[in-house]
Coordinates of C-alpha atoms and ligand atoms in Angstrom, one line a residue:
M1 CA 121.9 103.2 118.9
C2 CA 125.6 103.2 118.4
G3 CA 127.2 102.0 115.2
I4 CA 130.6 100.3 114.5
V5 CA 132.6 100.1 111.4
G6 CA 136.1 98.7 110.8
Y7 CA 138.6 98.0 108.0
I8 CA 141.9 96.3 107.4
G9 CA 143.3 95.9 103.9
N10 CA 145.5 97.7 101.3
R11 CA 143.5 100.8 100.9
E12 CA 143.6 104.1 102.7
C13 CA 140.8 103.6 105.3
Q14 CA 139.7 107.1 106.4
E15 CA 137.2 107.5 103.6
I16 CA 136.0 103.9 104.0
L17 CA 135.4 104.4 107.7
L18 CA 133.6 107.8 107.1
D19 CA 131.5 106.3 104.4
G20 CA 130.5 103.4 106.6
L21 CA 129.6 105.7 109.4
R22 CA 127.4 107.8 107.0
R23 CA 125.6 104.6 106.1
L24 CA 124.9 104.0 109.9
E25 CA 123.6 107.5 110.5
Y26 CA 120.0 106.1 110.3
R27 CA 120.6 104.3 113.6
G28 CA 120.6 107.6 115.5
Y29 CA 123.7 109.1 117.2
D30 CA 125.0 112.2 118.8
S31 CA 128.8 112.0 118.3
A32 CA 131.2 110.1 116.1
G33 CA 134.8 109.2 115.7
I34 CA 137.5 107.2 114.0
A35 CA 140.9 105.7 114.9
V36 CA 143.5 104.7 112.3
M37 CA 146.8 102.9 112.6
Q38 CA 149.0 105.6 111.2
G39 CA 152.6 104.5 110.9
E40 CA 153.4 103.0 114.2
R41 CA 150.8 105.0 116.2
V42 CA 147.1 104.8 116.7
Q43 CA 145.5 108.3 115.9
V44 CA 142.0 109.4 116.8
R45 CA 139.7 112.0 115.4
K46 CA 136.3 112.4 117.2
C47 CA 133.7 115.0 118.1
A48 CA 130.2 115.6 119.3
G49 CA 127.6 116.2 116.6
R50 CA 127.0 114.9 113.1
I51 CA 129.3 112.9 110.8
A52 CA 129.7 116.1 108.7
Q53 CA 131.6 117.6 111.6
L54 CA 133.8 114.6 112.0
E55 CA 134.5 114.8 108.2
G56 CA 135.5 118.4 108.6
L57 CA 137.9 117.4 111.4
A58 CA 139.3 114.5 109.4
R59 CA 139.7 116.6 106.3
R60 CA 141.5 119.4 108.1
N61 CA 143.8 116.9 109.9
P62 CA 143.6 113.7 107.8
L63 CA 144.6 110.3 108.9
S64 CA 146.6 108.0 106.7
G65 CA 146.6 104.2 107.3
K66 CA 145.2 100.9 106.1
M67 CA 143.6 99.7 109.3
G68 CA 141.0 101.5 111.4
I69 CA 137.8 101.6 113.3
G70 CA 134.9 104.0 113.5
H71 CA 131.9 104.7 115.7
T72 CA 128.7 106.6 116.0
R73 CA 127.7 107.1 119.6
W74 CA 124.2 107.4 121.1
A75 CA 124.9 108.7 124.5
T76 CA 124.0 106.5 127.5
H77 CA 126.7 107.2 130.1
G78 CA 127.8 110.8 129.9
E79 CA 126.7 113.7 127.7
P80 CA 127.4 113.7 123.9
T81 CA 130.7 115.6 124.1
D82 CA 134.0 115.3 122.2
L83 CA 135.6 113.5 125.1
N84 CA 132.8 111.0 125.5
A85 CA 132.8 110.2 121.8
H86 CA 134.4 106.9 120.8
P87 CA 137.1 105.6 120.1
H88 CA 138.5 105.5 123.6
Q89 CA 142.1 104.8 124.5
D90 CA 144.1 103.5 127.4
V91 CA 146.4 105.7 129.4
K92 CA 149.3 105.4 127.0
G93 CA 147.2 105.6 123.9
N94 CA 148.4 102.3 122.6
I95 CA 145.0 100.9 122.2
A96 CA 141.9 102.4 120.7
L97 CA 138.5 100.8 120.8
V98 CA 134.8 101.4 120.0
H99 CA 131.9 99.9 121.9
N100 CA 128.2 99.3 121.4
G101 CA 126.2 98.3 124.4
I102 CA 126.4 99.0 128.1
I103 CA 128.9 97.8 130.8
E104 CA 126.8 97.4 133.9
N105 CA 129.6 97.1 136.4
H106 CA 131.6 100.0 135.0
G107 CA 131.5 101.9 138.3
M108 CA 133.2 99.1 140.2
L109 CA 135.8 98.5 137.4
R110 CA 136.5 102.3 137.2
N111 CA 137.2 102.4 141.0
Y112 CA 139.5 99.5 140.7
L113 CA 141.4 100.9 137.7
E114 CA 141.7 104.3 139.3
K115 CA 143.3 102.7 142.3
Q116 CA 145.8 101.1 139.9
G117 CA 146.7 104.6 138.6
C118 CA 144.5 104.9 135.5
R119 CA 143.4 108.4 134.8
F120 CA 140.0 108.6 133.1
V121 CA 139.2 111.4 130.7
S122 CA 135.6 110.6 129.9
Q123 CA 132.4 109.8 131.7
T124 CA 131.7 106.7 129.6
D125 CA 131.5 103.1 130.6
T126 CA 133.5 102.3 127.4
E127 CA 136.7 104.0 128.6
V128 CA 136.8 101.3 131.4
I129 CA 137.3 98.6 128.8
A130 CA 140.2 100.4 127.2
H131 CA 142.1 100.7 130.5
L132 CA 141.1 97.2 131.5
I133 CA 142.4 95.6 128.3
H134 CA 145.6 97.7 128.6
S135 CA 146.1 96.5 132.1
L136 CA 145.7 92.8 131.0
Y137 CA 147.8 93.1 127.9
K138 CA 151.0 91.1 128.1
G139 CA 151.9 91.0 124.3
D140 CA 148.8 88.9 123.2
M141 CA 145.7 90.9 122.5
L142 CA 143.5 87.8 122.0
Q143 CA 144.4 86.7 125.5
A144 CA 143.9 90.2 127.0
I145 CA 140.4 90.5 125.4
R146 CA 139.5 87.0 126.6
E147 CA 140.6 87.9 130.1
A148 CA 138.7 91.3 130.0
M149 CA 135.5 89.4 129.0
G150 CA 135.7 87.7 132.4
F151 CA 135.4 91.1 134.1
L152 CA 132.8 92.7 132.0
E153 CA 129.1 92.5 132.9
G154 CA 126.5 93.8 130.4
S155 CA 126.4 93.8 126.7
Y156 CA 129.0 94.7 124.2
A157 CA 130.2 94.7 120.6
L158 CA 133.8 95.8 120.6
A159 CA 136.4 96.6 117.9
V160 CA 139.9 97.0 119.1
I161 CA 143.2 98.1 117.4
C162 CA 146.6 98.2 119.1
E163 CA 149.9 99.7 118.2
S164 CA 151.8 96.5 119.2
E165 CA 149.8 94.4 116.7
P166 CA 149.5 96.6 113.6
D167 CA 148.3 93.8 111.3
S168 CA 145.2 92.7 113.3
L169 CA 141.8 94.2 114.0
Y170 CA 140.1 92.5 117.0
C171 CA 136.4 92.3 117.7
V172 CA 134.1 90.5 120.1
R173 CA 130.5 90.5 120.9
L174 CA 128.1 89.7 123.7
G175 CA 124.4 90.7 123.2
S176 CA 125.1 93.3 120.5
P177 CA 125.5 92.4 116.8
L178 CA 128.8 92.4 114.8
V179 CA 129.2 91.3 111.2
V180 CA 132.5 90.6 109.4
G181 CA 132.5 91.4 105.7
M182 CA 134.9 89.3 103.6
G183 CA 136.6 91.0 100.6
A184 CA 139.5 90.1 98.5
G185 CA 142.7 91.0 100.4
E186 CA 140.6 93.2 102.7
M187 CA 138.2 92.6 105.6
F188 CA 135.4 94.8 107.0
L189 CA 133.6 95.0 110.2
A190 CA 130.3 96.5 111.1
S191 CA 127.4 96.5 113.6
D192 CA 125.0 96.6 110.6
I193 CA 125.2 95.2 107.1
P194 CA 124.5 98.4 105.2
A195 CA 127.7 100.0 106.5
I196 CA 129.9 97.7 104.5
L197 CA 127.5 96.4 101.7
P198 CA 129.1 98.5 99.0
H199 CA 132.3 96.5 99.5
T200 CA 131.1 92.9 99.9
R201 CA 128.0 90.8 100.2
D202 CA 129.7 87.9 101.9
M203 CA 129.3 88.2 105.6
L204 CA 130.1 86.3 108.8
F205 CA 127.9 86.9 111.8
L206 CA 129.6 86.6 115.1
E207 CA 127.9 84.7 118.0
D208 CA 128.0 85.8 121.6
K209 CA 131.5 85.5 123.2
E210 CA 133.2 84.8 119.9
I211 CA 136.3 86.8 119.2
A212 CA 137.3 87.5 115.6
V213 CA 140.8 88.5 114.5
L214 CA 140.7 90.2 111.1
R215 CA 143.8 90.3 108.9
R216 CA 144.1 91.5 105.4
D217 CA 143.9 88.0 104.0
G218 CA 141.3 86.5 106.2
V219 CA 139.5 86.2 109.5
R220 CA 139.9 83.8 112.4
V221 CA 137.1 83.2 114.8
Y222 CA 137.7 81.9 118.4
D223 CA 135.2 80.9 121.0
A224 CA 135.4 82.0 124.6
V225 CA 138.0 79.3 125.6
G226 CA 140.2 79.9 122.6
A227 CA 139.1 77.0 120.3
I228 CA 138.9 77.9 116.6
R229 CA 135.4 78.1 115.1
H230 CA 134.4 77.8 111.5
P231 CA 131.2 79.8 111.0
S232 CA 129.6 79.6 107.5
P233 CA 129.4 82.9 105.6
Y234 CA 126.0 84.3 104.5
H235 CA 125.5 85.9 101.1
I236 CA 123.4 89.0 101.3
S237 CA 120.9 89.1 98.5
W238 CA 120.1 92.8 98.5
D239 CA 122.6 95.3 97.3
A240 CA 123.8 98.7 98.5
A241 CA 121.3 100.6 96.2
A242 CA 118.4 99.0 98.2
A243 CA 119.7 100.8 101.2
E244 CA 119.9 104.2 99.5
K245 CA 117.2 106.8 99.1
G246 CA 116.9 106.5 95.3
G247 CA 115.6 110.0 94.7
Y248 CA 113.0 110.1 97.5
A249 CA 113.2 112.9 100.0
H250 CA 113.3 110.5 102.9
F251 CA 113.9 106.8 103.5
M252 CA 110.5 106.6 105.2
L253 CA 108.7 107.8 102.1
K254 CA 110.7 105.4 99.9
E255 CA 110.0 102.5 102.2
M256 CA 106.3 103.3 102.3
M257 CA 106.2 103.4 98.5
E258 CA 108.0 100.1 98.4
Q259 CA 105.2 98.3 100.3
P260 CA 103.3 96.9 97.3
Q261 CA 106.5 95.2 96.1
A262 CA 107.3 94.0 99.6
V263 CA 103.9 92.5 100.0
Q264 CA 104.2 90.8 96.6
G265 CA 107.7 89.5 97.4
T266 CA 106.6 88.1 100.7
L267 CA 103.6 86.4 99.1
S268 CA 105.7 84.9 96.4
A269 CA 108.1 83.5 99.0
Y270 CA 105.4 81.6 100.8
T271 CA 103.2 80.5 97.9
G272 CA 103.9 78.4 94.8
K273 CA 101.9 76.3 92.3
E274 CA 100.7 74.2 95.1
G275 CA 99.3 77.3 96.9
L276 CA 100.3 78.2 100.4
R277 CA 103.5 76.5 101.7
E278 CA 103.8 75.2 105.2
M279 CA 104.7 78.2 107.4
L280 CA 105.7 76.5 110.7
P281 CA 106.2 72.7 111.2
G282 CA 103.1 71.0 112.7
K283 CA 100.3 72.6 114.5
V284 CA 100.1 74.3 117.9
E285 CA 97.3 74.5 120.4
R286 CA 98.3 78.1 121.3
L287 CA 100.7 80.6 119.7
D288 CA 101.8 83.7 121.4
F289 CA 103.9 86.6 120.0
I290 CA 106.7 88.5 121.8
A291 CA 108.0 91.8 120.3
C292 CA 108.5 95.5 120.9
G293 CA 107.0 98.6 119.5
T294 CA 105.7 98.3 116.0
A295 CA 106.5 94.6 115.8
Y296 CA 104.4 94.1 118.9
H297 CA 101.5 95.9 117.2
A298 CA 101.9 93.5 114.2
G299 CA 101.8 90.7 116.8
R300 CA 98.4 92.0 118.0
V301 CA 97.0 91.8 114.5
G302 CA 98.6 88.3 114.2
A303 CA 96.8 87.2 117.4
Y304 CA 93.5 88.3 115.9
Y305 CA 94.2 86.4 112.7
L306 CA 95.0 83.2 114.6
R307 CA 91.8 83.4 116.6
Q308 CA 89.7 84.2 113.6
L309 CA 91.3 81.7 111.1
A310 CA 92.7 78.9 113.2
G311 CA 90.4 79.1 116.2
I312 CA 93.3 78.9 118.6
E313 CA 94.2 81.0 121.6
S314 CA 96.8 83.6 120.8
A315 CA 98.1 86.8 122.4
A316 CA 100.8 89.3 121.8
H317 CA 103.2 90.3 124.6
I318 CA 105.5 93.3 125.0
A319 CA 108.9 91.6 125.2
S320 CA 110.3 93.8 128.0
E321 CA 107.3 92.8 130.2
Y322 CA 107.2 89.2 129.2
R323 CA 110.9 88.6 130.2
Y324 CA 110.1 89.5 133.8
C325 CA 106.6 88.1 134.2
R326 CA 105.7 84.8 135.9
L327 CA 105.1 82.2 133.2
F328 CA 103.4 78.9 133.4
P329 CA 104.9 76.1 131.3
Q330 CA 102.7 75.1 128.4
T331 CA 104.4 72.3 126.4
D332 CA 101.8 72.5 123.6
A333 CA 102.2 76.2 123.1
G334 CA 104.5 78.0 120.7
V335 CA 106.1 81.4 121.0
L336 CA 107.0 83.5 117.9
A337 CA 109.4 86.4 118.4
I338 CA 108.8 89.2 115.9
S339 CA 111.6 91.7 115.1
Q340 CA 112.4 93.7 112.0
S341 CA 116.1 93.9 113.0
G342 CA 116.4 90.6 114.8
E343 CA 118.6 92.3 117.3
T344 CA 116.2 93.9 119.8
A345 CA 117.6 93.0 123.3
D346 CA 114.3 92.6 125.0
T347 CA 112.8 90.4 122.3
L348 CA 115.9 88.1 122.4
A349 CA 115.8 87.8 126.2
A350 CA 112.0 87.1 126.1
L351 CA 112.6 84.4 123.6
Q352 CA 115.2 82.8 125.8
K353 CA 112.8 82.8 128.7
A354 CA 110.1 81.1 126.6
R355 CA 112.5 78.5 125.5
A356 CA 113.7 77.9 129.1
M357 CA 110.0 77.3 130.0
G358 CA 109.9 74.5 127.5
M359 CA 107.9 76.3 124.8
Q360 CA 108.5 75.8 121.1
T361 CA 110.0 78.9 119.7
A362 CA 110.3 80.4 116.2
A363 CA 111.1 83.8 114.8
L364 CA 109.7 86.3 112.3
T365 CA 112.3 88.8 111.1
N366 CA 113.3 90.9 108.1
T367 CA 117.1 90.3 108.7
V368 CA 118.6 87.1 107.6
G369 CA 121.7 86.2 109.7
S370 CA 120.5 88.4 112.6
T371 CA 120.9 87.1 116.2
L372 CA 117.2 86.2 116.3
D373 CA 117.4 84.3 113.0
R374 CA 120.4 82.4 114.2
S375 CA 118.9 81.6 117.6
V376 CA 115.9 79.5 116.4
K377 CA 115.5 76.5 114.3
T378 CA 112.6 78.0 112.3
T379 CA 112.6 81.5 111.0
L380 CA 109.9 83.1 108.9
L381 CA 111.5 85.9 106.9
T382 CA 109.7 89.0 105.6
Y383 CA 110.9 90.1 102.2
A384 CA 110.7 93.8 102.7
G385 CA 114.4 94.5 101.9
P386 CA 116.5 96.8 104.1
E387 CA 114.5 99.2 106.3
I388 CA 116.6 102.2 107.0
A389 CA 114.2 104.8 108.4
V390 CA 113.8 104.5 112.2
A391 CA 110.0 104.4 111.7
S392 CA 109.1 100.9 110.7
T393 CA 106.6 100.8 107.8
K394 CA 107.3 98.1 105.2
A395 CA 108.6 95.7 107.8
Y396 CA 105.3 96.1 109.8
I397 CA 103.2 95.5 106.7
T398 CA 105.0 92.3 105.7
Q399 CA 105.0 91.1 109.3
V400 CA 101.2 91.4 109.3
E401 CA 101.0 89.7 106.0
T402 CA 103.2 86.8 107.1
L403 CA 101.2 86.4 110.3
L404 CA 98.0 86.2 108.1
L405 CA 99.7 83.4 106.1
L406 CA 100.7 81.7 109.3
A407 CA 97.2 81.8 110.7
M408 CA 95.8 80.5 107.4
D409 CA 98.3 77.6 107.5
Q410 CA 97.4 76.7 111.1
G411 CA 93.7 77.0 110.2
R412 CA 94.2 74.7 107.3
K413 CA 96.0 72.1 109.4
N414 CA 93.5 72.0 112.2
G415 CA 90.4 72.1 110.0
A416 CA 89.2 75.6 111.0
L417 CA 89.8 77.0 107.6
S418 CA 88.3 75.5 104.4
G419 CA 90.5 75.1 101.3
E420 CA 88.0 77.3 99.4
R421 CA 88.2 80.2 101.9
L422 CA 92.0 79.8 102.0
G423 CA 92.2 80.0 98.2
D424 CA 89.9 83.1 98.2
I425 CA 92.1 85.0 100.7
L426 CA 95.2 84.1 98.7
N427 CA 93.5 85.4 95.5
Q428 CA 92.7 88.6 97.2
L429 CA 96.2 88.9 98.6
G430 CA 97.5 88.6 95.0
R431 CA 95.4 91.7 94.1
L432 CA 96.4 93.7 97.2
P433 CA 99.6 95.3 95.8
E434 CA 97.5 97.1 93.2
K435 CA 95.1 98.4 95.7
M436 CA 98.0 99.5 97.9
E437 CA 99.4 101.5 94.9
E438 CA 96.1 103.2 94.6
V439 CA 96.1 104.3 98.3
L440 CA 99.7 105.4 98.2
K441 CA 98.9 107.7 95.2
K442 CA 96.4 109.7 97.2
Q443 CA 98.7 111.7 99.3
T444 CA 97.5 115.3 98.6
P445 CA 94.4 115.3 100.9
I446 CA 96.6 113.9 103.7
Q447 CA 99.3 116.5 103.1
H448 CA 96.7 119.3 103.2
Y449 CA 95.2 117.8 106.4
C450 CA 98.7 117.9 108.0
D451 CA 99.4 121.4 106.9
G452 CA 96.2 122.5 108.6
H453 CA 96.6 120.5 111.8
M454 CA 100.3 120.7 112.5
N455 CA 99.8 122.8 115.6
E456 CA 97.4 120.4 117.3
K457 CA 98.1 119.7 121.0
L458 CA 96.7 116.2 121.0
M459 CA 95.1 113.6 118.7
F460 CA 93.2 110.4 119.4
F461 CA 93.1 107.1 117.4
I462 CA 90.3 104.8 118.3
G463 CA 89.1 101.4 117.2
R464 CA 87.7 98.1 118.4
G465 CA 89.2 94.6 118.2
V466 CA 91.8 94.5 115.5
D467 CA 91.2 98.2 114.7
Y468 CA 92.4 99.0 118.2
A469 CA 95.7 97.3 117.3
L470 CA 95.8 99.4 114.2
A471 CA 95.1 102.6 116.2
M472 CA 98.0 101.7 118.4
E473 CA 100.3 101.5 115.5
A474 CA 98.9 104.7 113.9
A475 CA 99.5 106.6 117.1
L476 CA 103.0 105.2 117.6
K477 CA 104.0 106.2 114.0
L478 CA 102.6 109.7 114.5
K479 CA 104.3 110.2 117.8
E480 CA 107.7 108.9 116.8
V481 CA 108.2 110.9 113.7
S482 CA 106.2 114.1 114.3
Y483 CA 106.4 114.3 118.1
L484 CA 102.7 115.3 118.1
P485 CA 101.2 113.9 121.4
C486 CA 98.6 111.3 120.6
E487 CA 96.7 108.5 122.3
A488 CA 95.4 105.2 121.0
Y489 CA 92.3 104.0 122.7
A490 CA 90.0 101.0 122.6
A491 CA 86.9 102.9 121.3
G492 CA 84.6 101.7 124.1
E493 CA 87.2 102.6 126.8
L494 CA 87.5 106.2 126.0
K495 CA 84.5 107.3 128.2
H496 CA 86.2 105.7 131.2
G497 CA 88.7 108.5 131.6
A498 CA 90.5 109.8 128.5
I499 CA 87.5 111.5 127.0
A500 CA 88.2 114.2 129.6
L501 CA 91.1 115.3 127.3
I502 CA 88.8 116.1 124.4
E503 CA 88.5 119.8 123.8
Q504 CA 87.0 121.9 121.0
G505 CA 88.6 120.8 117.8
T506 CA 90.7 117.9 119.2
P507 CA 91.1 115.5 116.2
V508 CA 89.8 112.0 116.8
F509 CA 90.5 109.3 114.1
A510 CA 88.3 106.2 114.2
I511 CA 89.6 103.2 112.4
C512 CA 86.9 100.9 111.0
T513 CA 87.6 97.7 109.2
Q514 CA 84.9 95.4 110.7
E515 CA 81.3 95.8 109.4
E516 CA 79.9 94.2 112.6
L517 CA 81.6 96.8 114.8
L518 CA 81.0 99.8 112.7
E519 CA 78.0 101.1 114.5
K520 CA 79.6 100.6 117.9
T521 CA 82.8 102.6 116.9
L522 CA 80.7 105.3 115.2
S523 CA 78.7 105.7 118.3
N524 CA 82.0 106.2 120.3
L525 CA 83.1 108.7 117.7
R526 CA 79.8 110.5 118.1
E527 CA 80.5 110.8 121.8
T528 CA 83.7 112.6 121.2
K529 CA 82.1 114.9 118.6
A530 CA 79.5 115.8 121.2
R531 CA 82.4 117.1 123.3
G532 CA 83.8 119.2 120.5
A533 CA 86.1 116.7 118.7
E534 CA 86.8 117.1 115.0
T535 CA 86.2 113.5 113.8
V536 CA 87.8 111.5 111.0
C537 CA 86.7 108.0 110.0
I538 CA 89.1 105.7 108.1
C539 CA 87.2 102.9 106.5
P540 CA 86.7 100.9 103.2
E541 CA 84.5 102.4 100.5
T542 CA 81.5 100.2 101.4
M543 CA 81.3 101.9 104.8
E544 CA 81.8 105.4 103.4
K545 CA 78.1 106.5 103.1
R546 CA 77.4 105.5 106.7
A547 CA 80.6 107.0 108.0
R548 CA 79.8 110.3 106.3
Q549 CA 76.7 110.6 108.4
E550 CA 78.7 110.6 111.6
A551 CA 82.3 111.9 110.9
D552 CA 83.4 115.4 109.8
L553 CA 85.9 113.8 107.4
V554 CA 86.1 110.3 105.8
W555 CA 89.2 108.8 104.3
T556 CA 88.5 105.6 102.4
V557 CA 90.6 102.7 101.1
P558 CA 89.4 100.3 98.4
D559 CA 87.1 97.5 99.4
S560 CA 88.8 94.2 100.2
D561 CA 88.4 91.1 102.3
P562 CA 88.1 92.3 105.9
L563 CA 91.2 90.3 106.8
L564 CA 93.3 92.3 104.3
L565 CA 91.9 95.7 105.3
P566 CA 94.5 96.2 108.1
L567 CA 97.2 96.1 105.4
L568 CA 95.4 98.9 103.4
I569 CA 94.2 101.0 106.3
M570 CA 97.6 101.4 107.8
L571 CA 98.9 103.1 104.6
P572 CA 97.0 106.4 105.1
M573 CA 98.0 106.3 108.8
Q574 CA 101.7 106.0 107.9
L575 CA 101.3 108.8 105.4
L576 CA 99.6 110.9 108.0
A577 CA 102.6 110.4 110.3
Y578 CA 105.1 111.2 107.5
H579 CA 103.4 114.3 106.2
M580 CA 102.8 115.6 109.7
A581 CA 106.6 115.2 110.4
V582 CA 107.5 117.0 107.2
A583 CA 105.0 119.8 108.0
K584 CA 106.5 120.2 111.4
G585 CA 110.0 120.2 110.0
R586 CA 111.1 117.0 111.9
D587 CA 114.2 114.9 111.1
V588 CA 111.9 112.2 109.6
D589 CA 114.3 109.4 109.2
K590 CA 116.2 109.9 112.5
P591 CA 113.6 111.1 115.0
R592 CA 115.1 112.5 118.2
N593 CA 115.9 110.1 121.1
L594 CA 115.2 107.0 118.9
A595 CA 117.4 104.3 117.4
K596 CA 116.7 101.9 114.6
S597 CA 117.7 98.8 116.5
V598 CA 117.5 98.8 120.3
T599 CA 120.2 96.5 121.4
V600 CA 120.2 97.4 125.1
E601 CA 117.6 96.6 127.7
Ligands
AGP701 C1 109.1 101.4 114.9 O1 108.6 102.4 114.1 C2 109.8 101.7 116.0 N1 110.9 102.5 115.7 C3 110.1 100.7 117.1 O2 109.0 100.6 117.8 C4 110.5 99.2 116.6 O3 109.4 98.6 116.0 C5 110.9 98.4 117.9 O4 112.1 99.0 118.4 C6 111.2 97.0 117.6 O5 112.2 96.8 116.7 P1 112.5 95.5 115.9 O6 111.3 95.2 115.1 O7 113.8 95.7 115.2 O8 112.7 94.4 117.0

């Protein structure tokens, strides 16, 4: 998705803006641009393509000034062309602005503005905002932005500079994140923390409809009716180095290798001398999860944990479905929204719906200060550190871990889980990072497998119960980074249709973590083998001997408590996706058509 960066201070800003945009590259984009207040004029450089092209443009024709804004655009309205790239300007070029989000009523506003004589040069919804603000501007930008907000429908994070107010950088948000970084004698603006983290770790997170006016010496925040607000700054604990590759070929690889520490850090945060801390206040009769993509898959594992350990009803819901489905109020039920970024539009909307239905709500996120974090009273944090690769790996693993701890806490409170069993799981969790290291070291066979299978047309991942949830995540990971078509299936469901896709040599991976379901899943694997499939079984060492009798290939992970096996088994699946993407020459950290945080519906 699009990224925003802004600066006002005493330094030349072109390099600061370009550096910020480079740090936002991971979000996915197809054009980029900057606008700088140069002398008395706003000047723009923008182009389709990568930041490197924008850098070339800016170096050939540099901008000099101490206030500016920058943007990476992920095309929604209009092709990724030079003209559609942000910043956009009004007719006279007095104003330049960048925008994340979508203006839903842009067609109607465009017609209206065209009738007023505005000449549009791009196909974007964003250009409408520039002309609109210009038409409302009567010498007070704060007022013009406030009035423009009354016309705009949709979601936006906006940063605006204007020739008539050369000492102020304006920004406003509705449904799309914006963070203000506070330096000494200089202020920064960004859609994401990593863009400005090298400059400051003290951040203000804007709420919906708040307008911030950044000046060199400070920031003023106003609500929608113009009253001054005093939001408290957050101090970000991780530093810029945590959001850099640190010698690894890709962020995805680095983040996978960081998983043992991430699991250790998350465990330490929720345990102490007294054992497991309370995860959520009180106990619930039912707890559902709402999330998207990988976070939804973590929620499916969480629902399994809650049923197993706390004996309570639990289900995971896709947030974009949940927000439009008919719900029945359940006052004794809780809803936990799961999101790495804490900014996913569908997840935030689903949470609002659950709250409106009277359900108790809480959040699980990796991003302190995110919209999700700020919109609930209780947040469970994962301590994975910044996740930059579009493909979520360490955030998923720590989400699953935190949901396990949550289920243990609920089970302890309602008597379903004995203190002895709880202590046993905690002990094994303590030893898990070491076992994870062991799995992560064994990359060569996976690499060889990928080299030999990079031209497959289709792959299957099958499993039963919680293993089906793991199969879904394994398939999503492989699809998103390698673009290899694959299907995740409940093992027993395959013969009801999808088995027709199996041809000679089609790879089928069976995920087996549950002893009691091993024979059932192996029998489904046998069914595929009988139709020509090349079968692989992923299981703990104890199951290896039996698996070898059925599968062409067996990949094992160290034995562990069955509840912890999902955390180990997912590692070879992530590595499979990564090495397949490398073998196929994909842009691993920035897969096509994807964005790190999906802030539009
Ligand atoms: C993960 O690999 C995906 N890129 C994607 O499915 C992601 O998990 C989803 O968009 C939800 O993001 P969130 O956790 O930030 O809400």
